[in-house]
CSV table of N, CA, C and O in Angstrom, one decimal:
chain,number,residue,atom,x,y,z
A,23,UNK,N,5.1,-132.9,81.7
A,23,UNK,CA,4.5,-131.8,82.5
A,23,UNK,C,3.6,-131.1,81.5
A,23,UNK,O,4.2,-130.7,80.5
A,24,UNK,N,2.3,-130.7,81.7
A,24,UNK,CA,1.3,-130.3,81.5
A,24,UNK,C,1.3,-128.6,81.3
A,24,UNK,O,2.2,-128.2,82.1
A,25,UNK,N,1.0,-127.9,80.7
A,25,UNK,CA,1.4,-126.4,80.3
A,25,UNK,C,-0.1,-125.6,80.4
A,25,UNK,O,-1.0,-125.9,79.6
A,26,UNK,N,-0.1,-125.0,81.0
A,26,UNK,CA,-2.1,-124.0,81.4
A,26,UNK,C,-1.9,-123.4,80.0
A,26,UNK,O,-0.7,-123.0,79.9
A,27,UNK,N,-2.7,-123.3,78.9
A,27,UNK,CA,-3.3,-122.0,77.9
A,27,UNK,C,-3.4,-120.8,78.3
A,27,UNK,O,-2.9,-120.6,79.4
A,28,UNK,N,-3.8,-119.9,77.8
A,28,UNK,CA,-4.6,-118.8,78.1
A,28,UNK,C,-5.6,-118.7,78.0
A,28,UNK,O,-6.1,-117.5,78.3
A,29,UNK,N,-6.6,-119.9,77.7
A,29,UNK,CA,-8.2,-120.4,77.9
A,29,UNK,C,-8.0,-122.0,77.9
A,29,UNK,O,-7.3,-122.8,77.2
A,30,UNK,N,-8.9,-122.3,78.9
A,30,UNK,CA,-8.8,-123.8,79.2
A,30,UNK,C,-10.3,-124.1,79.4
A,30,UNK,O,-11.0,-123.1,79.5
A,31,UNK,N,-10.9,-125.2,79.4
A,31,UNK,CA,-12.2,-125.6,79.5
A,31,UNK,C,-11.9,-126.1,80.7
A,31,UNK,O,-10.7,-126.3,81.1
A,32,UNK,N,-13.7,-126.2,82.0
A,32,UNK,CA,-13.1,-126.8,83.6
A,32,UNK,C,-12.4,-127.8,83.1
A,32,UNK,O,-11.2,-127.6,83.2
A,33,UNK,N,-13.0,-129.3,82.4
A,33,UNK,CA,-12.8,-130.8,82.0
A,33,UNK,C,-11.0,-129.9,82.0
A,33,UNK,O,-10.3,-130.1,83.0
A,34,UNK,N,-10.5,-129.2,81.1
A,34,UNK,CA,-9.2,-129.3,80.4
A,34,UNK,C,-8.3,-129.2,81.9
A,34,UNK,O,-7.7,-130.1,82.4
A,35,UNK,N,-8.5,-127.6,82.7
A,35,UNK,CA,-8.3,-127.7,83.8
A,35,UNK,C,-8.0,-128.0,84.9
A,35,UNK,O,-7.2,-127.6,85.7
A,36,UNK,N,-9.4,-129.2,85.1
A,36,UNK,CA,-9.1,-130.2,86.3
A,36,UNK,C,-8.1,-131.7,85.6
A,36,UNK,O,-7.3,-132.4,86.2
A,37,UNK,N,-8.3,-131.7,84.7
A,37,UNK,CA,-7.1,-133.0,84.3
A,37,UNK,C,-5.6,-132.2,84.4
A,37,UNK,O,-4.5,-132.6,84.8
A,38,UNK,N,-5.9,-131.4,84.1
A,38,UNK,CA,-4.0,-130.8,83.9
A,38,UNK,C,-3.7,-130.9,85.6
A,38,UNK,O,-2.6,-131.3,85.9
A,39,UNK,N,-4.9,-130.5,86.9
A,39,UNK,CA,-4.2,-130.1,87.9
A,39,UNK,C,-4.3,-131.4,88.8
A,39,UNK,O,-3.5,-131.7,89.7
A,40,UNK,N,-5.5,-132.3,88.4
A,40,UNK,CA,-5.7,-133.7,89.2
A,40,UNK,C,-7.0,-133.4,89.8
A,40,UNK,O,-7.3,-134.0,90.8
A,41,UNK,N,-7.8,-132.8,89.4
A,41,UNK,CA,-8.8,-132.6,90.9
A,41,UNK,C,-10.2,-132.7,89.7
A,41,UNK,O,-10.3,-132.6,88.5
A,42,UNK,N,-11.0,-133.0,90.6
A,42,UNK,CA,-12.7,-132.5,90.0
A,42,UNK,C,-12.9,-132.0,89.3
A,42,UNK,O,-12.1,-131.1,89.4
A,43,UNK,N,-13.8,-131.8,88.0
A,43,UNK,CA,-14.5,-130.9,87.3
A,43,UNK,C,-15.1,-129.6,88.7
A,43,UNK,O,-14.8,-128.4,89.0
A,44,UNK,N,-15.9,-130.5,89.3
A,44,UNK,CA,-16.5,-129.8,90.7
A,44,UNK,C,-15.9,-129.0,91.2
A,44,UNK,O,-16.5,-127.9,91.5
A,45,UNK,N,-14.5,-129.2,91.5
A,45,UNK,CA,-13.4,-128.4,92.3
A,45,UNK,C,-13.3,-127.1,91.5
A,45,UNK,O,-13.3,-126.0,92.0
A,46,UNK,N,-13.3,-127.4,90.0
A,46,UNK,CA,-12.6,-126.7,89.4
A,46,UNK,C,-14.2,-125.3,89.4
A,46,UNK,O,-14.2,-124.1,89.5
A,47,UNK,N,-14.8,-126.0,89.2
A,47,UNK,CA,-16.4,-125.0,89.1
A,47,UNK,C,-16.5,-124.2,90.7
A,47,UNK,O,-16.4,-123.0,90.9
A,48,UNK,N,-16.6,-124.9,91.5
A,48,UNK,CA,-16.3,-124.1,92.9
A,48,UNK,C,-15.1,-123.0,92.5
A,48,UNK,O,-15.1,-121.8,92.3
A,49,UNK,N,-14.4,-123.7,92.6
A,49,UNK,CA,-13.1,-122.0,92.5
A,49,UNK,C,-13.6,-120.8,91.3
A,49,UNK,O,-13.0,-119.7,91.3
A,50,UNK,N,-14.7,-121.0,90.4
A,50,UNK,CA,-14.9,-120.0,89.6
A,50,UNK,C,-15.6,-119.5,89.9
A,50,UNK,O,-15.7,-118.3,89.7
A,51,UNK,N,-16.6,-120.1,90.7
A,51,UNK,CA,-17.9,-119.5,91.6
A,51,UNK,C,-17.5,-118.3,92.5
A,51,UNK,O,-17.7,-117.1,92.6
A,52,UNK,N,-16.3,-119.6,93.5
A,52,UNK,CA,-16.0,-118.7,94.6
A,52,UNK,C,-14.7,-117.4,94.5
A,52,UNK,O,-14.7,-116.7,95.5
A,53,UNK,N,-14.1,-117.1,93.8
A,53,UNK,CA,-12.7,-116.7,93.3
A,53,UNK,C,-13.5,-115.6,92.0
A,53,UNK,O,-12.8,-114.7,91.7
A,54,UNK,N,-14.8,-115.6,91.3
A,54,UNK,CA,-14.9,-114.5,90.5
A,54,UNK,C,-14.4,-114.9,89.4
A,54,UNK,O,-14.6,-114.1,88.4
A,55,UNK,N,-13.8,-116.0,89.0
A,55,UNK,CA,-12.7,-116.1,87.7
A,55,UNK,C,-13.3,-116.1,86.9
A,55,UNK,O,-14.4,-116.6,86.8
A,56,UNK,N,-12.3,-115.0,85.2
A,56,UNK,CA,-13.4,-114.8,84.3
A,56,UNK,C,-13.6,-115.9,83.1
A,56,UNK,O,-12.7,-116.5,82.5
A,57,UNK,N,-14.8,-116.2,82.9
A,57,UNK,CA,-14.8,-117.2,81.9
A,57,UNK,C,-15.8,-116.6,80.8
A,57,UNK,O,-16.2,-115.5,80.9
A,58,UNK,N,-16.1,-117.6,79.6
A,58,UNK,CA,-16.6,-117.2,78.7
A,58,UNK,C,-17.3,-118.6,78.1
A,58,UNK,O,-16.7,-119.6,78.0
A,59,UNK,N,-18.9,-118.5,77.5
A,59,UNK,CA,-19.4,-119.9,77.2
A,59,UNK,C,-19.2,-120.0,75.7
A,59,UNK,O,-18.9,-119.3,74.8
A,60,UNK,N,-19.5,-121.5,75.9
A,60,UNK,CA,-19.1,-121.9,74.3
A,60,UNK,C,-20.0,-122.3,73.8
A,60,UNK,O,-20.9,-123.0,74.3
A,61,UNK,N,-19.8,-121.9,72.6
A,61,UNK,CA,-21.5,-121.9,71.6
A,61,UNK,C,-21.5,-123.4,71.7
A,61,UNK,O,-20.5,-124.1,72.0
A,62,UNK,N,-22.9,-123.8,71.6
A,62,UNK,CA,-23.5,-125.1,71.2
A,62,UNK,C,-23.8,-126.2,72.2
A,62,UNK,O,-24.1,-127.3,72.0
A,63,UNK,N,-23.5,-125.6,73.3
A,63,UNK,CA,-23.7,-126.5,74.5
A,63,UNK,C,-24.6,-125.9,75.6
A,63,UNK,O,-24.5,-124.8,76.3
A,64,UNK,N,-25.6,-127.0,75.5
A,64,UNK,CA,-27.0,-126.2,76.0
A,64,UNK,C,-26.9,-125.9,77.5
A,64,UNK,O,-25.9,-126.3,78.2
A,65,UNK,N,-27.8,-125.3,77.7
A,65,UNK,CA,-27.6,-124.6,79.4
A,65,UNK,C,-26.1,-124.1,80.1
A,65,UNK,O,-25.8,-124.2,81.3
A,66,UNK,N,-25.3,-123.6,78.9
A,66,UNK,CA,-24.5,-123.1,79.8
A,66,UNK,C,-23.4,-123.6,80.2
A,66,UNK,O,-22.6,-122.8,80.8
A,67,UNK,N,-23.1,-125.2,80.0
A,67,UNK,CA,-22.4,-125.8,80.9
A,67,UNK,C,-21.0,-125.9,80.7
A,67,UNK,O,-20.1,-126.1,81.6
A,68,UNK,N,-20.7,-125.7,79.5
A,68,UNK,CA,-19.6,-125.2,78.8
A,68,UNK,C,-18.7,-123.8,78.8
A,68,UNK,O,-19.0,-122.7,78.2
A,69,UNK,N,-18.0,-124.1,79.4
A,69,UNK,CA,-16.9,-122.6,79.6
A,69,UNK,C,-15.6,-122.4,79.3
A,69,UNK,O,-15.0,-123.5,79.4
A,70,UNK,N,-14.9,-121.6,79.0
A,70,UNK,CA,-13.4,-121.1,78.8
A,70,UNK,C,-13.3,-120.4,80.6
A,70,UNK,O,-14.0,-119.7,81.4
A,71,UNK,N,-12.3,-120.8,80.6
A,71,UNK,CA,-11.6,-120.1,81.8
A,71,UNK,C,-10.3,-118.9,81.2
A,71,UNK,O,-9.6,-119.3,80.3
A,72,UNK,N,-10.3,-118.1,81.6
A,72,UNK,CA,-9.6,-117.4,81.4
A,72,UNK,C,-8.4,-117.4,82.5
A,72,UNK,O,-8.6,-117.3,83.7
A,73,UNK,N,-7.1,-117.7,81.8
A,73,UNK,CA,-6.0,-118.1,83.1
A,73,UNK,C,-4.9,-117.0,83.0
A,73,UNK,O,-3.8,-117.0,82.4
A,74,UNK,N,-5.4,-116.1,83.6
A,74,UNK,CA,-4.9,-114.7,84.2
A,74,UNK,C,-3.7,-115.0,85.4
A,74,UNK,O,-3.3,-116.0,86.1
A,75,UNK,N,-3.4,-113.9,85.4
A,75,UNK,CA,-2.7,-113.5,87.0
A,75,UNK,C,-3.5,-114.2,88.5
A,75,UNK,O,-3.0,-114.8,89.4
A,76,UNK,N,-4.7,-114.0,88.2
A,76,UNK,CA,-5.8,-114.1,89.7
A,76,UNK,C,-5.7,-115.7,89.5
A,76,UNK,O,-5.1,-116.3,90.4
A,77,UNK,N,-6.3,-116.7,88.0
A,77,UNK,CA,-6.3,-117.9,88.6
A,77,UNK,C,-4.8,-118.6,88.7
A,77,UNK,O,-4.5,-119.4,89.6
A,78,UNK,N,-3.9,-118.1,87.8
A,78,UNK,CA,-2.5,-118.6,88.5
A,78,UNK,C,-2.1,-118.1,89.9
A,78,UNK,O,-1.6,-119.0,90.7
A,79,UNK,N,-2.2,-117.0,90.4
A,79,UNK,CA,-1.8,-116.8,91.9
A,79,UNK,C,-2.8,-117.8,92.5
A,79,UNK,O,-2.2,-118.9,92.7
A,80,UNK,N,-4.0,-117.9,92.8
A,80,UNK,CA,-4.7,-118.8,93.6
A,80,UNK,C,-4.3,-120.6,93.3
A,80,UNK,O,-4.8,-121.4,94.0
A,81,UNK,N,-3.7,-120.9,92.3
A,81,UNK,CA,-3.5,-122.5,92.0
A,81,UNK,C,-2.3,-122.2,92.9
A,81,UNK,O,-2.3,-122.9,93.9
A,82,UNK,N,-1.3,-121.3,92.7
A,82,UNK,CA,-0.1,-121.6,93.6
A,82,UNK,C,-0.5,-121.5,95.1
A,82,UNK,O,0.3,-121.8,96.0
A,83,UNK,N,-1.6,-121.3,95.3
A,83,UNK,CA,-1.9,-121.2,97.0
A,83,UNK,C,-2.3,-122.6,97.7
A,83,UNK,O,-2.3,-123.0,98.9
A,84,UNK,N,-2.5,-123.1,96.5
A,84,UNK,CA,-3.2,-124.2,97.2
A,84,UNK,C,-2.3,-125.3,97.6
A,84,UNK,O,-1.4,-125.2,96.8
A,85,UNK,N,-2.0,-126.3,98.4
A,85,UNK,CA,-1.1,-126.8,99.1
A,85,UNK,C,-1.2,-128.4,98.5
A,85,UNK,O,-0.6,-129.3,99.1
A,86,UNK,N,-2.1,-128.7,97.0
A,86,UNK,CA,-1.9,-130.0,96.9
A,86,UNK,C,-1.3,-129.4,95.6
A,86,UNK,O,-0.6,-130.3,95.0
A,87,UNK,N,-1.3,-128.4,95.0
A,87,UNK,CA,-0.8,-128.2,93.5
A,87,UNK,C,0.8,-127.5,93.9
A,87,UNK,O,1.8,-127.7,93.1
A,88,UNK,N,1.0,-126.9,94.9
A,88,UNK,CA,2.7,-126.7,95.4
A,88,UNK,C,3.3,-127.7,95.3
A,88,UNK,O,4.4,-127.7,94.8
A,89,UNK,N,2.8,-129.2,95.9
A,89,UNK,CA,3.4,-129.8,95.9
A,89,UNK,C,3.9,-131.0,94.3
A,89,UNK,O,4.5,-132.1,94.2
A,90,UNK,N,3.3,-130.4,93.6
A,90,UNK,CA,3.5,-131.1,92.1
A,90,UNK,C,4.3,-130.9,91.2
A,90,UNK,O,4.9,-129.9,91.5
A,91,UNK,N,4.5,-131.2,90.6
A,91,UNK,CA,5.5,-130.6,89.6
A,91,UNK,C,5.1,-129.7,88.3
A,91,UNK,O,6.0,-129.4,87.5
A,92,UNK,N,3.6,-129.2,88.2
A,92,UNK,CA,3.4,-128.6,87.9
A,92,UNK,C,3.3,-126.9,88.0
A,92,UNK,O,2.9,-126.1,87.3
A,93,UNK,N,3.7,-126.9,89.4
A,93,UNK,CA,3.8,-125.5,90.1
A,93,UNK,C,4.7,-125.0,89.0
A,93,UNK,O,4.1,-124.0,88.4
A,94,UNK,N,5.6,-125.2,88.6
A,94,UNK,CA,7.0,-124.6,87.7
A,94,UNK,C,6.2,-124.2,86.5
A,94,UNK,O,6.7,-123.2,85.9
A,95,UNK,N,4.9,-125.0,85.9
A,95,UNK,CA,4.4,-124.6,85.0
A,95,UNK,C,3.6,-123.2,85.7
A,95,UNK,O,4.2,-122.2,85.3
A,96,UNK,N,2.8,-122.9,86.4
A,96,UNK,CA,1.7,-122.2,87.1
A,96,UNK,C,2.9,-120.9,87.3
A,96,UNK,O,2.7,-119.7,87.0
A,97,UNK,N,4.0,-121.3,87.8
A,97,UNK,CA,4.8,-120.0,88.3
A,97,UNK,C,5.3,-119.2,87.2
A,97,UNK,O,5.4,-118.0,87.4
A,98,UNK,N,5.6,-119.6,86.2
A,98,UNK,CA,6.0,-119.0,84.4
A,98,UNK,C,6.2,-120.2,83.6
A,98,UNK,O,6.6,-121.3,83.9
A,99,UNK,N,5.4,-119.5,82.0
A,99,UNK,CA,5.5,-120.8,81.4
A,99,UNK,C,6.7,-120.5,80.7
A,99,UNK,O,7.3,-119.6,80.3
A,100,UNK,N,6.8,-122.1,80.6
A,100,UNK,CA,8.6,-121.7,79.8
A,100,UNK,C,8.5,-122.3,78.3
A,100,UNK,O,7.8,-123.0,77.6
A,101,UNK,N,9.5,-121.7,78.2
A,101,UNK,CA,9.1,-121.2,76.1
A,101,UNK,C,9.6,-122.5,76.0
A,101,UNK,O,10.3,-123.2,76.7
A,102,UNK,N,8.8,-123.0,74.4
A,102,UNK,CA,8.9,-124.1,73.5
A,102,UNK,C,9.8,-123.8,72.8
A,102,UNK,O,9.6,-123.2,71.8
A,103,UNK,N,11.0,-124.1,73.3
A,103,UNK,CA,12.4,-124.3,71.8
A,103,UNK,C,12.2,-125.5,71.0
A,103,UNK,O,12.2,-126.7,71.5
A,104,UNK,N,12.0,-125.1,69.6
A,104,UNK,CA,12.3,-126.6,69.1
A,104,UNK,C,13.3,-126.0,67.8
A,104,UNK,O,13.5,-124.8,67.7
A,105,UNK,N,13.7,-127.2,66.9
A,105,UNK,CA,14.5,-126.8,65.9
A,105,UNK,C,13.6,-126.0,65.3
A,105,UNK,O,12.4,-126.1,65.0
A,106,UNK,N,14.8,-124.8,65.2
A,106,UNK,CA,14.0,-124.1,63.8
A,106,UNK,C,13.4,-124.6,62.8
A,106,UNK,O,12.4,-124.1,62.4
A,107,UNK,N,14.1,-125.6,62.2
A,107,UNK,CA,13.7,-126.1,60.8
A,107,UNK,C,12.1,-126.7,61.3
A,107,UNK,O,11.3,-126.6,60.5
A,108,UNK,N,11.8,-127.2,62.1
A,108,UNK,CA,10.5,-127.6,61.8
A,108,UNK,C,9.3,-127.1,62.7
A,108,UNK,O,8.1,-127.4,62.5
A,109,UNK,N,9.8,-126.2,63.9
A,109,UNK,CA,8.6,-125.4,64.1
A,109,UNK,C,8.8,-123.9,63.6
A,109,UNK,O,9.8,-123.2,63.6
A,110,UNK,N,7.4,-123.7,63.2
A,110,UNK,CA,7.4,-122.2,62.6
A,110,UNK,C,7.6,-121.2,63.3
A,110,UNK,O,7.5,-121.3,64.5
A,111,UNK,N,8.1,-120.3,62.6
A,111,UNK,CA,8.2,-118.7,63.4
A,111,UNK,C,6.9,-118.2,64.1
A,111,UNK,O,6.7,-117.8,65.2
A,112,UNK,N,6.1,-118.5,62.9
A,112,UNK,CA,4.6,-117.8,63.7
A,112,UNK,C,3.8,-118.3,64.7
A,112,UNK,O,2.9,-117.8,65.4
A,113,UNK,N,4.3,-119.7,64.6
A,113,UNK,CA,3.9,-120.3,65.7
A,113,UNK,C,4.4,-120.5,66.9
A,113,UNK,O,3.9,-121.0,67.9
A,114,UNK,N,6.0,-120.0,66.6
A,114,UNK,CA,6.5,-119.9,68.3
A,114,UNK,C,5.8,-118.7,68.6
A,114,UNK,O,5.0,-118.8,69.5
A,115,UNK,N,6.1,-117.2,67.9
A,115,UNK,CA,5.5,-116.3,68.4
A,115,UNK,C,4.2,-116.4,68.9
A,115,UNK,O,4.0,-115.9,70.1
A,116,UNK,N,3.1,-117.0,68.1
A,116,UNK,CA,2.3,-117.1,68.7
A,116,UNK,C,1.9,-117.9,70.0
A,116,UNK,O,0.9,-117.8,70.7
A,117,UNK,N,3.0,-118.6,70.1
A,117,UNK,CA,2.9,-119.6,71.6
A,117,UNK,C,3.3,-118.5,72.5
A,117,UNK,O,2.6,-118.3,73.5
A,118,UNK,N,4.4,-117.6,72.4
A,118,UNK,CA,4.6,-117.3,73.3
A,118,UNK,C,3.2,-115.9,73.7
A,118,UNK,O,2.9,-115.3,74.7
A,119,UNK,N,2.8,-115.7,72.4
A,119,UNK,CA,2.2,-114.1,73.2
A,119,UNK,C,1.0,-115.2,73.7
A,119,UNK,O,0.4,-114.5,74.5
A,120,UNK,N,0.5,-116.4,73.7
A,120,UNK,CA,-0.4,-117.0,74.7
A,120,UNK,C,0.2,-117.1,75.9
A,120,UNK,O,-0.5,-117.6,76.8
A,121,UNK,N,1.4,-116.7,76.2
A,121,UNK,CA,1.5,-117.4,77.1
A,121,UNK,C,1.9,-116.0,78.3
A,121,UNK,O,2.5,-116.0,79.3
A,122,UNK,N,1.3,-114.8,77.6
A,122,UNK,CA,1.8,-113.8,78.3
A,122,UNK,C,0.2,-113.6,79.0
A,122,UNK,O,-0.8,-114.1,78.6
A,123,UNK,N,0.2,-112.6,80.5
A,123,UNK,CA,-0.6,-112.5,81.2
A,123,UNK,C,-1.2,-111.2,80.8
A,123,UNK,O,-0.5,-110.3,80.4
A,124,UNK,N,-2.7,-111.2,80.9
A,124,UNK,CA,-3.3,-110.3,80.6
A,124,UNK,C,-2.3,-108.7,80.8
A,124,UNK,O,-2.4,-107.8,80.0
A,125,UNK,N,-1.8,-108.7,81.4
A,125,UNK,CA,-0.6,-107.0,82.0
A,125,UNK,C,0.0,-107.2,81.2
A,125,UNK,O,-0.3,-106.7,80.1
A,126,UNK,N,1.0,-108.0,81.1
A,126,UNK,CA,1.8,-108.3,79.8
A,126,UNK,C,1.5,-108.1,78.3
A,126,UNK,O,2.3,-107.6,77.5
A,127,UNK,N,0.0,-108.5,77.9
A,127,UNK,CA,-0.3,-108.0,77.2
A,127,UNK,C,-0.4,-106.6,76.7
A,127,UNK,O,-0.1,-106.1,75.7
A,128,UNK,N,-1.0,-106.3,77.5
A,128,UNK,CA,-1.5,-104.8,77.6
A,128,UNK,C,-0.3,-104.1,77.7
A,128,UNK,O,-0.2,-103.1,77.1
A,129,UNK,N,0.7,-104.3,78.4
A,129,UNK,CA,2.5,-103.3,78.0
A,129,UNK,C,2.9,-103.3,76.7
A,129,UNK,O,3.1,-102.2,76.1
A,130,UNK,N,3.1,-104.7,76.3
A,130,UNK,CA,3.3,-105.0,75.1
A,130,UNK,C,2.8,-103.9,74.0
A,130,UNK,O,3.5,-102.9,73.6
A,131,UNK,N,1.2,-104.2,73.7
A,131,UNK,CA,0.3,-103.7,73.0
A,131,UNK,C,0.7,-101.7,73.1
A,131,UNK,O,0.5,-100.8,72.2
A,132,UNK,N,1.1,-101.6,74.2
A,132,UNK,CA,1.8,-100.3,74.4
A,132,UNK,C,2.8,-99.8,74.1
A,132,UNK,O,3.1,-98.8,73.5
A,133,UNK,N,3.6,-100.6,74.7
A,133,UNK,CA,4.9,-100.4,73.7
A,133,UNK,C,5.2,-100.3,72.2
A,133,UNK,O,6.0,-99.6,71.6
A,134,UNK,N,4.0,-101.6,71.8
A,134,UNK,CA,4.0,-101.6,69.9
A,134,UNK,C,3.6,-100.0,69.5
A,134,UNK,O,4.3,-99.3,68.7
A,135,UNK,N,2.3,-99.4,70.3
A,135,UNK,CA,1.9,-98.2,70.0
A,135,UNK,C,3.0,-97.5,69.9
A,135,UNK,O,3.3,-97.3,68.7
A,136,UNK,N,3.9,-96.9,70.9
A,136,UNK,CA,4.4,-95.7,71.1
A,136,UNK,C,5.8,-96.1,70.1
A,136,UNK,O,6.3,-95.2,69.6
A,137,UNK,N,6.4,-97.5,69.8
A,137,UNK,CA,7.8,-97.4,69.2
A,137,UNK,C,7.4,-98.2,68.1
A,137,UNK,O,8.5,-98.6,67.5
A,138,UNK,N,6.2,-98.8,67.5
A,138,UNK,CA,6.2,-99.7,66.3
A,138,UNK,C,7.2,-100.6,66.8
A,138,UNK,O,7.8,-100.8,67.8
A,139,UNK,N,7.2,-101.3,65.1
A,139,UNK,CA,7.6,-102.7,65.2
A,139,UNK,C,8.8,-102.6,65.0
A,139,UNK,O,9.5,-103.6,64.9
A,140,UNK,N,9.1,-101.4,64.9
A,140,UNK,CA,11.1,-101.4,64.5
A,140,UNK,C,11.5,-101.1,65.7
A,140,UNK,O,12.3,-101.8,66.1
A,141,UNK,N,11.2,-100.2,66.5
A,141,UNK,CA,11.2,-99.9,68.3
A,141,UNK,C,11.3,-100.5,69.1
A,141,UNK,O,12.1,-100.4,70.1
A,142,UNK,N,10.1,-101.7,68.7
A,142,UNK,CA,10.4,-102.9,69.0
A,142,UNK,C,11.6,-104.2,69.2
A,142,UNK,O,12.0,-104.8,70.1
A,143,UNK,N,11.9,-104.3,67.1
A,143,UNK,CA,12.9,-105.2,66.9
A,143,UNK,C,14.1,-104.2,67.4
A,143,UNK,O,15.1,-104.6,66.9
A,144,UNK,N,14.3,-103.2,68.0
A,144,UNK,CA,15.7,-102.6,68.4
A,144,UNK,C,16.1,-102.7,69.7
A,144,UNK,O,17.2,-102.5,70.2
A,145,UNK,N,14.8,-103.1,70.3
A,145,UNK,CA,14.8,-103.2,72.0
A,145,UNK,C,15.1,-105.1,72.0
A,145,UNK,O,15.7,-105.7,72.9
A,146,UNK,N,14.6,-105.6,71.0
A,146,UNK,CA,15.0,-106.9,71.5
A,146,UNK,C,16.3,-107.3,70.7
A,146,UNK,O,16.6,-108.5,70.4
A,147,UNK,N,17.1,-106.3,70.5
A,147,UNK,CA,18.2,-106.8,69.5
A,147,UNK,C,18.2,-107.2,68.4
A,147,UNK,O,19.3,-107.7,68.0
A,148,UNK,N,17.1,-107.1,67.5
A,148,UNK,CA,17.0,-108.1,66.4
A,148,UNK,C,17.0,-107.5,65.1
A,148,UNK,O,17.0,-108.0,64.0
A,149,UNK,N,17.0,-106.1,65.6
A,149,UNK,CA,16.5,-105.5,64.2
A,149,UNK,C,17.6,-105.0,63.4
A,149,UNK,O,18.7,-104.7,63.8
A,150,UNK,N,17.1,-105.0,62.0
A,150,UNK,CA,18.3,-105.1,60.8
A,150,UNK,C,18.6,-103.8,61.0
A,150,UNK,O,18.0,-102.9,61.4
A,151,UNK,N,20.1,-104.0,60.4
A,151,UNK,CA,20.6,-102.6,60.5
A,151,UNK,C,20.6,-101.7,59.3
A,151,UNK,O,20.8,-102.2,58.1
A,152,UNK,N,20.4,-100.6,59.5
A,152,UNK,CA,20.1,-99.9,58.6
A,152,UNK,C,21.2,-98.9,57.6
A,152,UNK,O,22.0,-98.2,58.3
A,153,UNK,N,21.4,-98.9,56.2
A,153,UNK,CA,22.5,-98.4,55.8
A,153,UNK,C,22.9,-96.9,55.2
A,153,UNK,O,24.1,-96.7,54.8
């Protein structure tokens, strides 16, 4: 099963869902979705999709992607456990903060403000104790 980024190219997006490049440009047209171009590709044609709240709510609407088994991806992404010993720390963290929604982010990034990083490790249980 297939896992959305937090930026995807159309090409990247219509293979993960099954449909057209075309399809996939229509819904950005029609839907407002925000995207961003990528250097070196002339006229434009090249884009990041930004896969927010708006384009995951609208993929769950649609009645050929409910039926896939990818919906489970589109509805929350689920964390990559692997052995410790061979995937990194920084790289799970950083899988997961991709995998948080722009709001999510932005609480996050607020919470860091107001309680730092020890505030933080106290709310998720993790933090060393102090003597």
């Amino acid at each position: 099963m297939k896992r959305l980024r937090s930026k995807m190219t159309t090409e990247e997006l219509a293979e993960s869902l099954g449909v057209a490049k075309q399809t996939v440009n229509r819904w950005i047209r029609k839907q407002g979705w925000k995207t961003e171009g990528l250097n070196g590709v002339k006229g434009g044609r090249a884009r990041l999709i930004h896969i927010d709240t708006r384009v995951r709510e609208h993929l769950m609407t649609l009645p050929a992607i409910r039926t896939r088994q990818a919906v489970y991806q589109l509805a929350e992404a689920s964390a990559e456990y692997g052995d410790v010993n061979t995937t990194s720390l920084p790289r799970q963290v950083t899988t997961a903060l991709e995998n948080l929604t722009q709001i999510e982010q932005e609480r996050l990034a607020v919470l860091l403000a107001r309680e730092g990083v020890q505030g933080f490790l106290t709310r998720l249980g993790i933090a060393e104790e102090q003597t």
